[in-house]
Amino acid sequence: MKLIYEKSRPGRRGLEIPKPDLPVPSVPAALARANPPRLPELSEPEVLRHFTELSTRNFGVDTGFYPLGSCTMKYNPRVNERLVGLPGFRDLHPLTEDDAAQGALELEWELQQILLEVTGLDAVSLQPAAGSQGEFTGLLLMRAYFDDRGEGEQRRKIVIPDTAHGTNPASVTMAGYEVTKVSTDARGNVDVDDLRANVDEHTAGLMLTNPSTLGLFDENIDEIREIFHGAGALMYYDGANLNAVCGISRPGDMGFDIVHINLHKTFSQPHGGGGPGGGPIAVRQTLEPYLPVPVVSREGDVFRLDYDRPQSIGKVRGFSGPFGVFVRSYAFMRTWGPGLREMSEVAVLNANYLLAMLRDDYTVPFDRTCMHEFVLSARTLKQEHGISALDVAKRLMDFGFHPPTIYFPLVVPEALMIEPTETEAKETLDAFAEAMLQIVREARDDPEAIRSAPHGRPVGRLDEVRAAKTPVVRYAFEQRVGAAPTT
Ligand SMILES: Cc1ncc(COP(=O)(O)O)c(C=O)c1O
């Protein structure tokens, strides 16, 4: 496919803007451009076709199955878009006085109440813009809490299991804490003996995802809570996997003191490619005074943005947070109502259905009933046929599926982390399982078909690190003389 600059022809126009009969202001010479901007010149249908063709080269939840483990790529109901586009929401200026934004503030307050119910905690801040920012904010709350108790200098360590998402240790380091890593036991739980040996009066807290990134619910969560609370430390729940437990179990009841919720995963919001997201945090009463400002409060029937919180850690994001995300997630929650539990039950059922179809043909590192996702290993395929997790992922694209997450969690060699979500039909799951089994057969009979995958795609195997680190986002006019106007 040609770039839009390569399609450009000098003088071609999409539309002619009428020339207003107004005096032309003189621009100071120092500010005037020497040459007109080098914009592509095309007719309107050419532009339309160009971008329509580009859009077909992308893969999204709207084009196919997207079982990217830990990312919860579920269908985003279109009604959410209708609601977020209502003029009262869409056109609201973030600096509007509270009195003129009562509807929006009420929505935020209601959203806080639902999050309290889902997490089993006492207070919420909607401010953080993503799960990772929720983590960072939660850790700042821990610091404020221990500083107030005079234990800030003493408690410097945060315990993290070796299955943790990379943002956990990154947030710990950014918040000025030290990481203490603990291992995973033979059943895929946090190794409680290792934990006990690593928790003491210097520990500020634990960061844990439950269910973990292995898709397993930690069977020793009660014991873990006793160890941490017994040592005077706090517990942080990475809520990225909340889609498995809504209405079934609550982080607050498990003993967690701070939780982040990835609104863009559990409660639907088009995401991927960098955003937008929402990562509110919910906390226990003892931590409420430190929450970021503003907090949405209610006095009778009046809603306010409350900035008068002297012990607050301050602001972590502009205004009250990513408002469009709030509207979509609120709409999603209200659509499900008390049936949110069913959402999680179906997500867990779908994952176990897929696992049951694949467990005999792939290596299952921890063979237990899974939660909303599961981790397979391509280790045996690699040993016997030289086919890696990356090869499996690339070949899946030929069958029309987005690859699962690969090589994560790090404790599983050749990991394939699969999360189907609740929004997929049985036929889709069957077709995906069949593709995965076909790849196993091909590994034996025709491994080259896998190693050379993907086939017939706009691009083959990319140097992904180079593409991410040194993207070419500027058209090199000088090297393409004749392809576009050069003035
Ligand atoms: C387990 C886990 N924790 C934390 C995060 C970070 O969330 P976000 O991408 O919203 O920053 C992710 C994101 O994929 C995750 O999977």
mmCIF file with all atom_site columns, C-alpha atoms in Angstrom, residues 369-470:
data_model
loop_
_atom_site.group_PDB
_atom_site.id
_atom_site.type_symbol
_atom_site.label_atom_id
_atom_site.label_alt_id
_atom_site.label_comp_id
_atom_site.label_asym_id
_atom_site.label_entity_id
_atom_site.label_seq_id
_atom_site.pdbx_PDB_ins_code
_atom_site.Cartn_x
_atom_site.Cartn_y
_atom_site.Cartn_z
_atom_site.occupancy
_atom_site.B_iso_or_equiv
_atom_site.pdbx_formal_charge
_atom_site.auth_seq_id
_atom_site.auth_comp_id
_atom_site.auth_asym_id
_atom_site.auth_atom_id
_atom_site.pdbx_PDB_model_num
ATOM 1   C CA . THR A 1 369 ? -9.127  -25.159 37.388 1.00 0.00 ? 369 THR A CA 1
ATOM 2   C CA . CYS A 1 370 ? -8.304  -21.738 36.003 1.00 0.00 ? 370 CYS A CA 1
ATOM 3   C CA . MET A 1 371 ? -10.025 -18.424 36.511 1.00 0.00 ? 371 MET A CA 1
ATOM 4   C CA . HIS A 1 372 ? -10.704 -16.043 33.595 1.00 0.00 ? 372 HIS A CA 1
ATOM 5   C CA . GLU A 1 373 ? -7.434  -16.897 31.799 1.00 0.00 ? 373 GLU A CA 1
ATOM 6   C CA . PHE A 1 374 ? -4.844  -19.649 31.685 1.00 0.00 ? 374 PHE A CA 1
ATOM 7   C CA . VAL A 1 375 ? -1.217  -20.155 30.783 1.00 0.00 ? 375 VAL A CA 1
ATOM 8   C CA . LEU A 1 376 ? 0.031   -22.898 28.474 1.00 0.00 ? 376 LEU A CA 1
ATOM 9   C CA . SER A 1 377 ? 3.610   -23.624 27.538 1.00 0.00 ? 377 SER A CA 1
ATOM 10  C CA . ALA A 1 378 ? 4.974   -24.443 24.076 1.00 0.00 ? 378 ALA A CA 1
ATOM 11  C CA . ARG A 1 379 ? 8.020   -26.039 25.759 1.00 0.00 ? 379 ARG A CA 1
ATOM 12  C CA . THR A 1 380 ? 7.335   -29.556 24.439 1.00 0.00 ? 380 THR A CA 1
ATOM 13  C CA . LEU A 1 381 ? 6.660   -28.235 20.911 1.00 0.00 ? 381 LEU A CA 1
ATOM 14  C CA . LYS A 1 382 ? 9.986   -26.457 21.074 1.00 0.00 ? 382 LYS A CA 1
ATOM 15  C CA . GLN A 1 383 ? 11.911  -29.466 22.365 1.00 0.00 ? 383 GLN A CA 1
ATOM 16  C CA . GLU A 1 384 ? 10.374  -31.917 19.896 1.00 0.00 ? 384 GLU A CA 1
ATOM 17  C CA . HIS A 1 385 ? 9.845   -29.790 16.766 1.00 0.00 ? 385 HIS A CA 1
ATOM 18  C CA . GLY A 1 386 ? 11.690  -26.511 17.300 1.00 0.00 ? 386 GLY A CA 1
ATOM 19  C CA . ILE A 1 387 ? 8.397   -24.549 17.379 1.00 0.00 ? 387 ILE A CA 1
ATOM 20  C CA . SER A 1 388 ? 8.382   -21.718 19.910 1.00 0.00 ? 388 SER A CA 1
ATOM 21  C CA . ALA A 1 389 ? 5.595   -19.717 21.567 1.00 0.00 ? 389 ALA A CA 1
ATOM 22  C CA . LEU A 1 390 ? 6.390   -16.898 19.120 1.00 0.00 ? 390 LEU A CA 1
ATOM 23  C CA . ASP A 1 391 ? 5.912   -19.287 16.174 1.00 0.00 ? 391 ASP A CA 1
ATOM 24  C CA . VAL A 1 392 ? 2.529   -20.401 17.525 1.00 0.00 ? 392 VAL A CA 1
ATOM 25  C CA . ALA A 1 393 ? 1.492   -16.762 17.985 1.00 0.00 ? 393 ALA A CA 1
ATOM 26  C CA . LYS A 1 394 ? 2.498   -15.823 14.426 1.00 0.00 ? 394 LYS A CA 1
ATOM 27  C CA . ARG A 1 395 ? 0.753   -18.837 12.893 1.00 0.00 ? 395 ARG A CA 1
ATOM 28  C CA . LEU A 1 396 ? -2.475  -18.035 14.756 1.00 0.00 ? 396 LEU A CA 1
ATOM 29  C CA . MET A 1 397 ? -2.661  -14.819 12.724 1.00 0.00 ? 397 MET A CA 1
ATOM 30  C CA . ASP A 1 398 ? -3.038  -16.939 9.572  1.00 0.00 ? 398 ASP A CA 1
ATOM 31  C CA . PHE A 1 399 ? -6.198  -18.407 11.091 1.00 0.00 ? 399 PHE A CA 1
ATOM 32  C CA . GLY A 1 400 ? -7.607  -14.918 11.726 1.00 0.00 ? 400 GLY A CA 1
ATOM 33  C CA . PHE A 1 401 ? -6.900  -14.700 15.453 1.00 0.00 ? 401 PHE A CA 1
ATOM 34  C CA . HIS A 1 402 ? -4.974  -12.134 17.436 1.00 0.00 ? 402 HIS A CA 1
ATOM 35  C CA . PRO A 1 403 ? -2.116  -13.929 19.232 1.00 0.00 ? 403 PRO A CA 1
ATOM 36  C CA . PRO A 1 404 ? -2.324  -14.451 22.973 1.00 0.00 ? 404 PRO A CA 1
ATOM 37  C CA . THR A 1 405 ? 0.189   -12.808 25.315 1.00 0.00 ? 405 THR A CA 1
ATOM 38  C CA . ILE A 1 406 ? 3.503   -14.660 25.015 1.00 0.00 ? 406 ILE A CA 1
ATOM 39  C CA . TYR A 1 407 ? 6.597   -15.100 27.216 1.00 0.00 ? 407 TYR A CA 1
ATOM 40  C CA . PHE A 1 408 ? 4.684   -13.815 30.248 1.00 0.00 ? 408 PHE A CA 1
ATOM 41  C CA . PRO A 1 409 ? 4.533   -14.607 33.123 1.00 0.00 ? 409 PRO A CA 1
ATOM 42  C CA . LEU A 1 410 ? 8.279   -15.053 33.219 1.00 0.00 ? 410 LEU A CA 1
ATOM 43  C CA . VAL A 1 411 ? 8.154   -18.153 35.447 1.00 0.00 ? 411 VAL A CA 1
ATOM 44  C CA . VAL A 1 412 ? 6.691   -20.224 32.582 1.00 0.00 ? 412 VAL A CA 1
ATOM 45  C CA . PRO A 1 413 ? 9.059   -21.015 29.698 1.00 0.00 ? 413 PRO A CA 1
ATOM 46  C CA . GLU A 1 414 ? 7.539   -20.499 26.221 1.00 0.00 ? 414 GLU A CA 1
ATOM 47  C CA . ALA A 1 415 ? 4.380   -19.112 27.856 1.00 0.00 ? 415 ALA A CA 1
ATOM 48  C CA . LEU A 1 416 ? 1.102   -18.561 25.997 1.00 0.00 ? 416 LEU A CA 1
ATOM 49  C CA . MET A 1 417 ? -1.356  -16.637 28.160 1.00 0.00 ? 417 MET A CA 1
ATOM 50  C CA . ILE A 1 418 ? -4.919  -16.924 26.877 1.00 0.00 ? 418 ILE A CA 1
ATOM 51  C CA . GLU A 1 419 ? -7.900  -14.831 28.039 1.00 0.00 ? 419 GLU A CA 1
ATOM 52  C CA . PRO A 1 420 ? -11.078 -15.387 26.010 1.00 0.00 ? 420 PRO A CA 1
ATOM 53  C CA . THR A 1 421 ? -13.383 -13.045 28.076 1.00 0.00 ? 421 THR A CA 1
ATOM 54  C CA . GLU A 1 422 ? -17.129 -13.500 28.526 1.00 0.00 ? 422 GLU A CA 1
ATOM 55  C CA . THR A 1 423 ? -18.104 -11.895 25.240 1.00 0.00 ? 423 THR A CA 1
ATOM 56  C CA . GLU A 1 424 ? -17.089 -14.755 22.925 1.00 0.00 ? 424 GLU A CA 1
ATOM 57  C CA . ALA A 1 425 ? -19.486 -17.349 21.536 1.00 0.00 ? 425 ALA A CA 1
ATOM 58  C CA . LYS A 1 426 ? -18.836 -21.090 21.789 1.00 0.00 ? 426 LYS A CA 1
ATOM 59  C CA . GLU A 1 427 ? -18.253 -21.289 18.002 1.00 0.00 ? 427 GLU A CA 1
ATOM 60  C CA . THR A 1 428 ? -15.423 -18.754 18.274 1.00 0.00 ? 428 THR A CA 1
ATOM 61  C CA . LEU A 1 429 ? -13.820 -20.668 21.125 1.00 0.00 ? 429 LEU A CA 1
ATOM 62  C CA . ASP A 1 430 ? -14.157 -23.922 19.153 1.00 0.00 ? 430 ASP A CA 1
ATOM 63  C CA . ALA A 1 431 ? -12.562 -22.353 16.079 1.00 0.00 ? 431 ALA A CA 1
ATOM 64  C CA . PHE A 1 432 ? -9.671  -20.973 18.138 1.00 0.00 ? 432 PHE A CA 1
ATOM 65  C CA . ALA A 1 433 ? -9.098  -24.338 19.840 1.00 0.00 ? 433 ALA A CA 1
ATOM 66  C CA . GLU A 1 434 ? -9.124  -26.035 16.439 1.00 0.00 ? 434 GLU A CA 1
ATOM 67  C CA . ALA A 1 435 ? -6.492  -23.577 15.153 1.00 0.00 ? 435 ALA A CA 1
ATOM 68  C CA . MET A 1 436 ? -4.297  -24.240 18.201 1.00 0.00 ? 436 MET A CA 1
ATOM 69  C CA . LEU A 1 437 ? -4.618  -28.013 17.644 1.00 0.00 ? 437 LEU A CA 1
ATOM 70  C CA . GLN A 1 438 ? -3.937  -27.620 13.917 1.00 0.00 ? 438 GLN A CA 1
ATOM 71  C CA . ILE A 1 439 ? -0.686  -25.851 14.814 1.00 0.00 ? 439 ILE A CA 1
ATOM 72  C CA . VAL A 1 440 ? 0.332   -28.839 16.965 1.00 0.00 ? 440 VAL A CA 1
ATOM 73  C CA . ARG A 1 441 ? -0.330  -31.159 14.009 1.00 0.00 ? 441 ARG A CA 1
ATOM 74  C CA . GLU A 1 442 ? 1.613   -28.885 11.661 1.00 0.00 ? 442 GLU A CA 1
ATOM 75  C CA . ALA A 1 443 ? 4.538   -28.776 14.075 1.00 0.00 ? 443 ALA A CA 1
ATOM 76  C CA . ARG A 1 444 ? 4.866   -32.489 13.470 1.00 0.00 ? 444 ARG A CA 1
ATOM 77  C CA . ASP A 1 445 ? 4.016   -32.621 9.736  1.00 0.00 ? 445 ASP A CA 1
ATOM 78  C CA . ASP A 1 446 ? 4.959   -29.239 8.261  1.00 0.00 ? 446 ASP A CA 1
ATOM 79  C CA . PRO A 1 447 ? 6.919   -27.099 10.745 1.00 0.00 ? 447 PRO A CA 1
ATOM 80  C CA . GLU A 1 448 ? 8.101   -24.736 7.997  1.00 0.00 ? 448 GLU A CA 1
ATOM 81  C CA . ALA A 1 449 ? 4.517   -23.488 7.506  1.00 0.00 ? 449 ALA A CA 1
ATOM 82  C CA . ILE A 1 450 ? 4.658   -22.297 11.108 1.00 0.00 ? 450 ILE A CA 1
ATOM 83  C CA . ARG A 1 451 ? 8.180   -20.900 11.071 1.00 0.00 ? 451 ARG A CA 1
ATOM 84  C CA . SER A 1 452 ? 7.446   -18.761 8.004  1.00 0.00 ? 452 SER A CA 1
ATOM 85  C CA . ALA A 1 453 ? 4.132   -17.438 9.375  1.00 0.00 ? 453 ALA A CA 1
ATOM 86  C CA . PRO A 1 454 ? 2.343   -15.108 9.108  1.00 0.00 ? 454 PRO A CA 1
ATOM 87  C CA . HIS A 1 455 ? 1.515   -15.514 5.426  1.00 0.00 ? 455 HIS A CA 1
ATOM 88  C CA . GLY A 1 456 ? -0.346  -13.067 3.218  1.00 0.00 ? 456 GLY A CA 1
ATOM 89  C CA . ARG A 1 457 ? -0.201  -10.248 5.754  1.00 0.00 ? 457 ARG A CA 1
ATOM 90  C CA . PRO A 1 458 ? 0.949   -6.700  4.961  1.00 0.00 ? 458 PRO A CA 1
ATOM 91  C CA . VAL A 1 459 ? 4.084   -7.384  7.026  1.00 0.00 ? 459 VAL A CA 1
ATOM 92  C CA . GLY A 1 460 ? 5.800   -10.566 8.180  1.00 0.00 ? 460 GLY A CA 1
ATOM 93  C CA . ARG A 1 461 ? 7.947   -10.894 11.282 1.00 0.00 ? 461 ARG A CA 1
ATOM 94  C CA . LEU A 1 462 ? 9.068   -7.499  12.444 1.00 0.00 ? 462 LEU A CA 1
ATOM 95  C CA . ASP A 1 463 ? 11.944  -6.396  14.592 1.00 0.00 ? 463 ASP A CA 1
ATOM 96  C CA . GLU A 1 464 ? 9.421   -5.373  17.239 1.00 0.00 ? 464 GLU A CA 1
ATOM 97  C CA . VAL A 1 465 ? 11.939  -3.766  19.573 1.00 0.00 ? 465 VAL A CA 1
ATOM 98  C CA . ARG A 1 466 ? 13.340  -1.607  16.781 1.00 0.00 ? 466 ARG A CA 1
ATOM 99  C CA . ALA A 1 467 ? 9.851   -0.723  15.573 1.00 0.00 ? 467 ALA A CA 1
ATOM 100 C CA . ALA A 1 468 ? 8.906   0.398   19.089 1.00 0.00 ? 468 ALA A CA 1
ATOM 101 C CA . LYS A 1 469 ? 12.164  2.166   19.936 1.00 0.00 ? 469 LYS A CA 1
ATOM 102 C CA . THR A 1 470 ? 12.936  3.868   16.628 1.00 0.00 ? 470 THR A CA 1
#
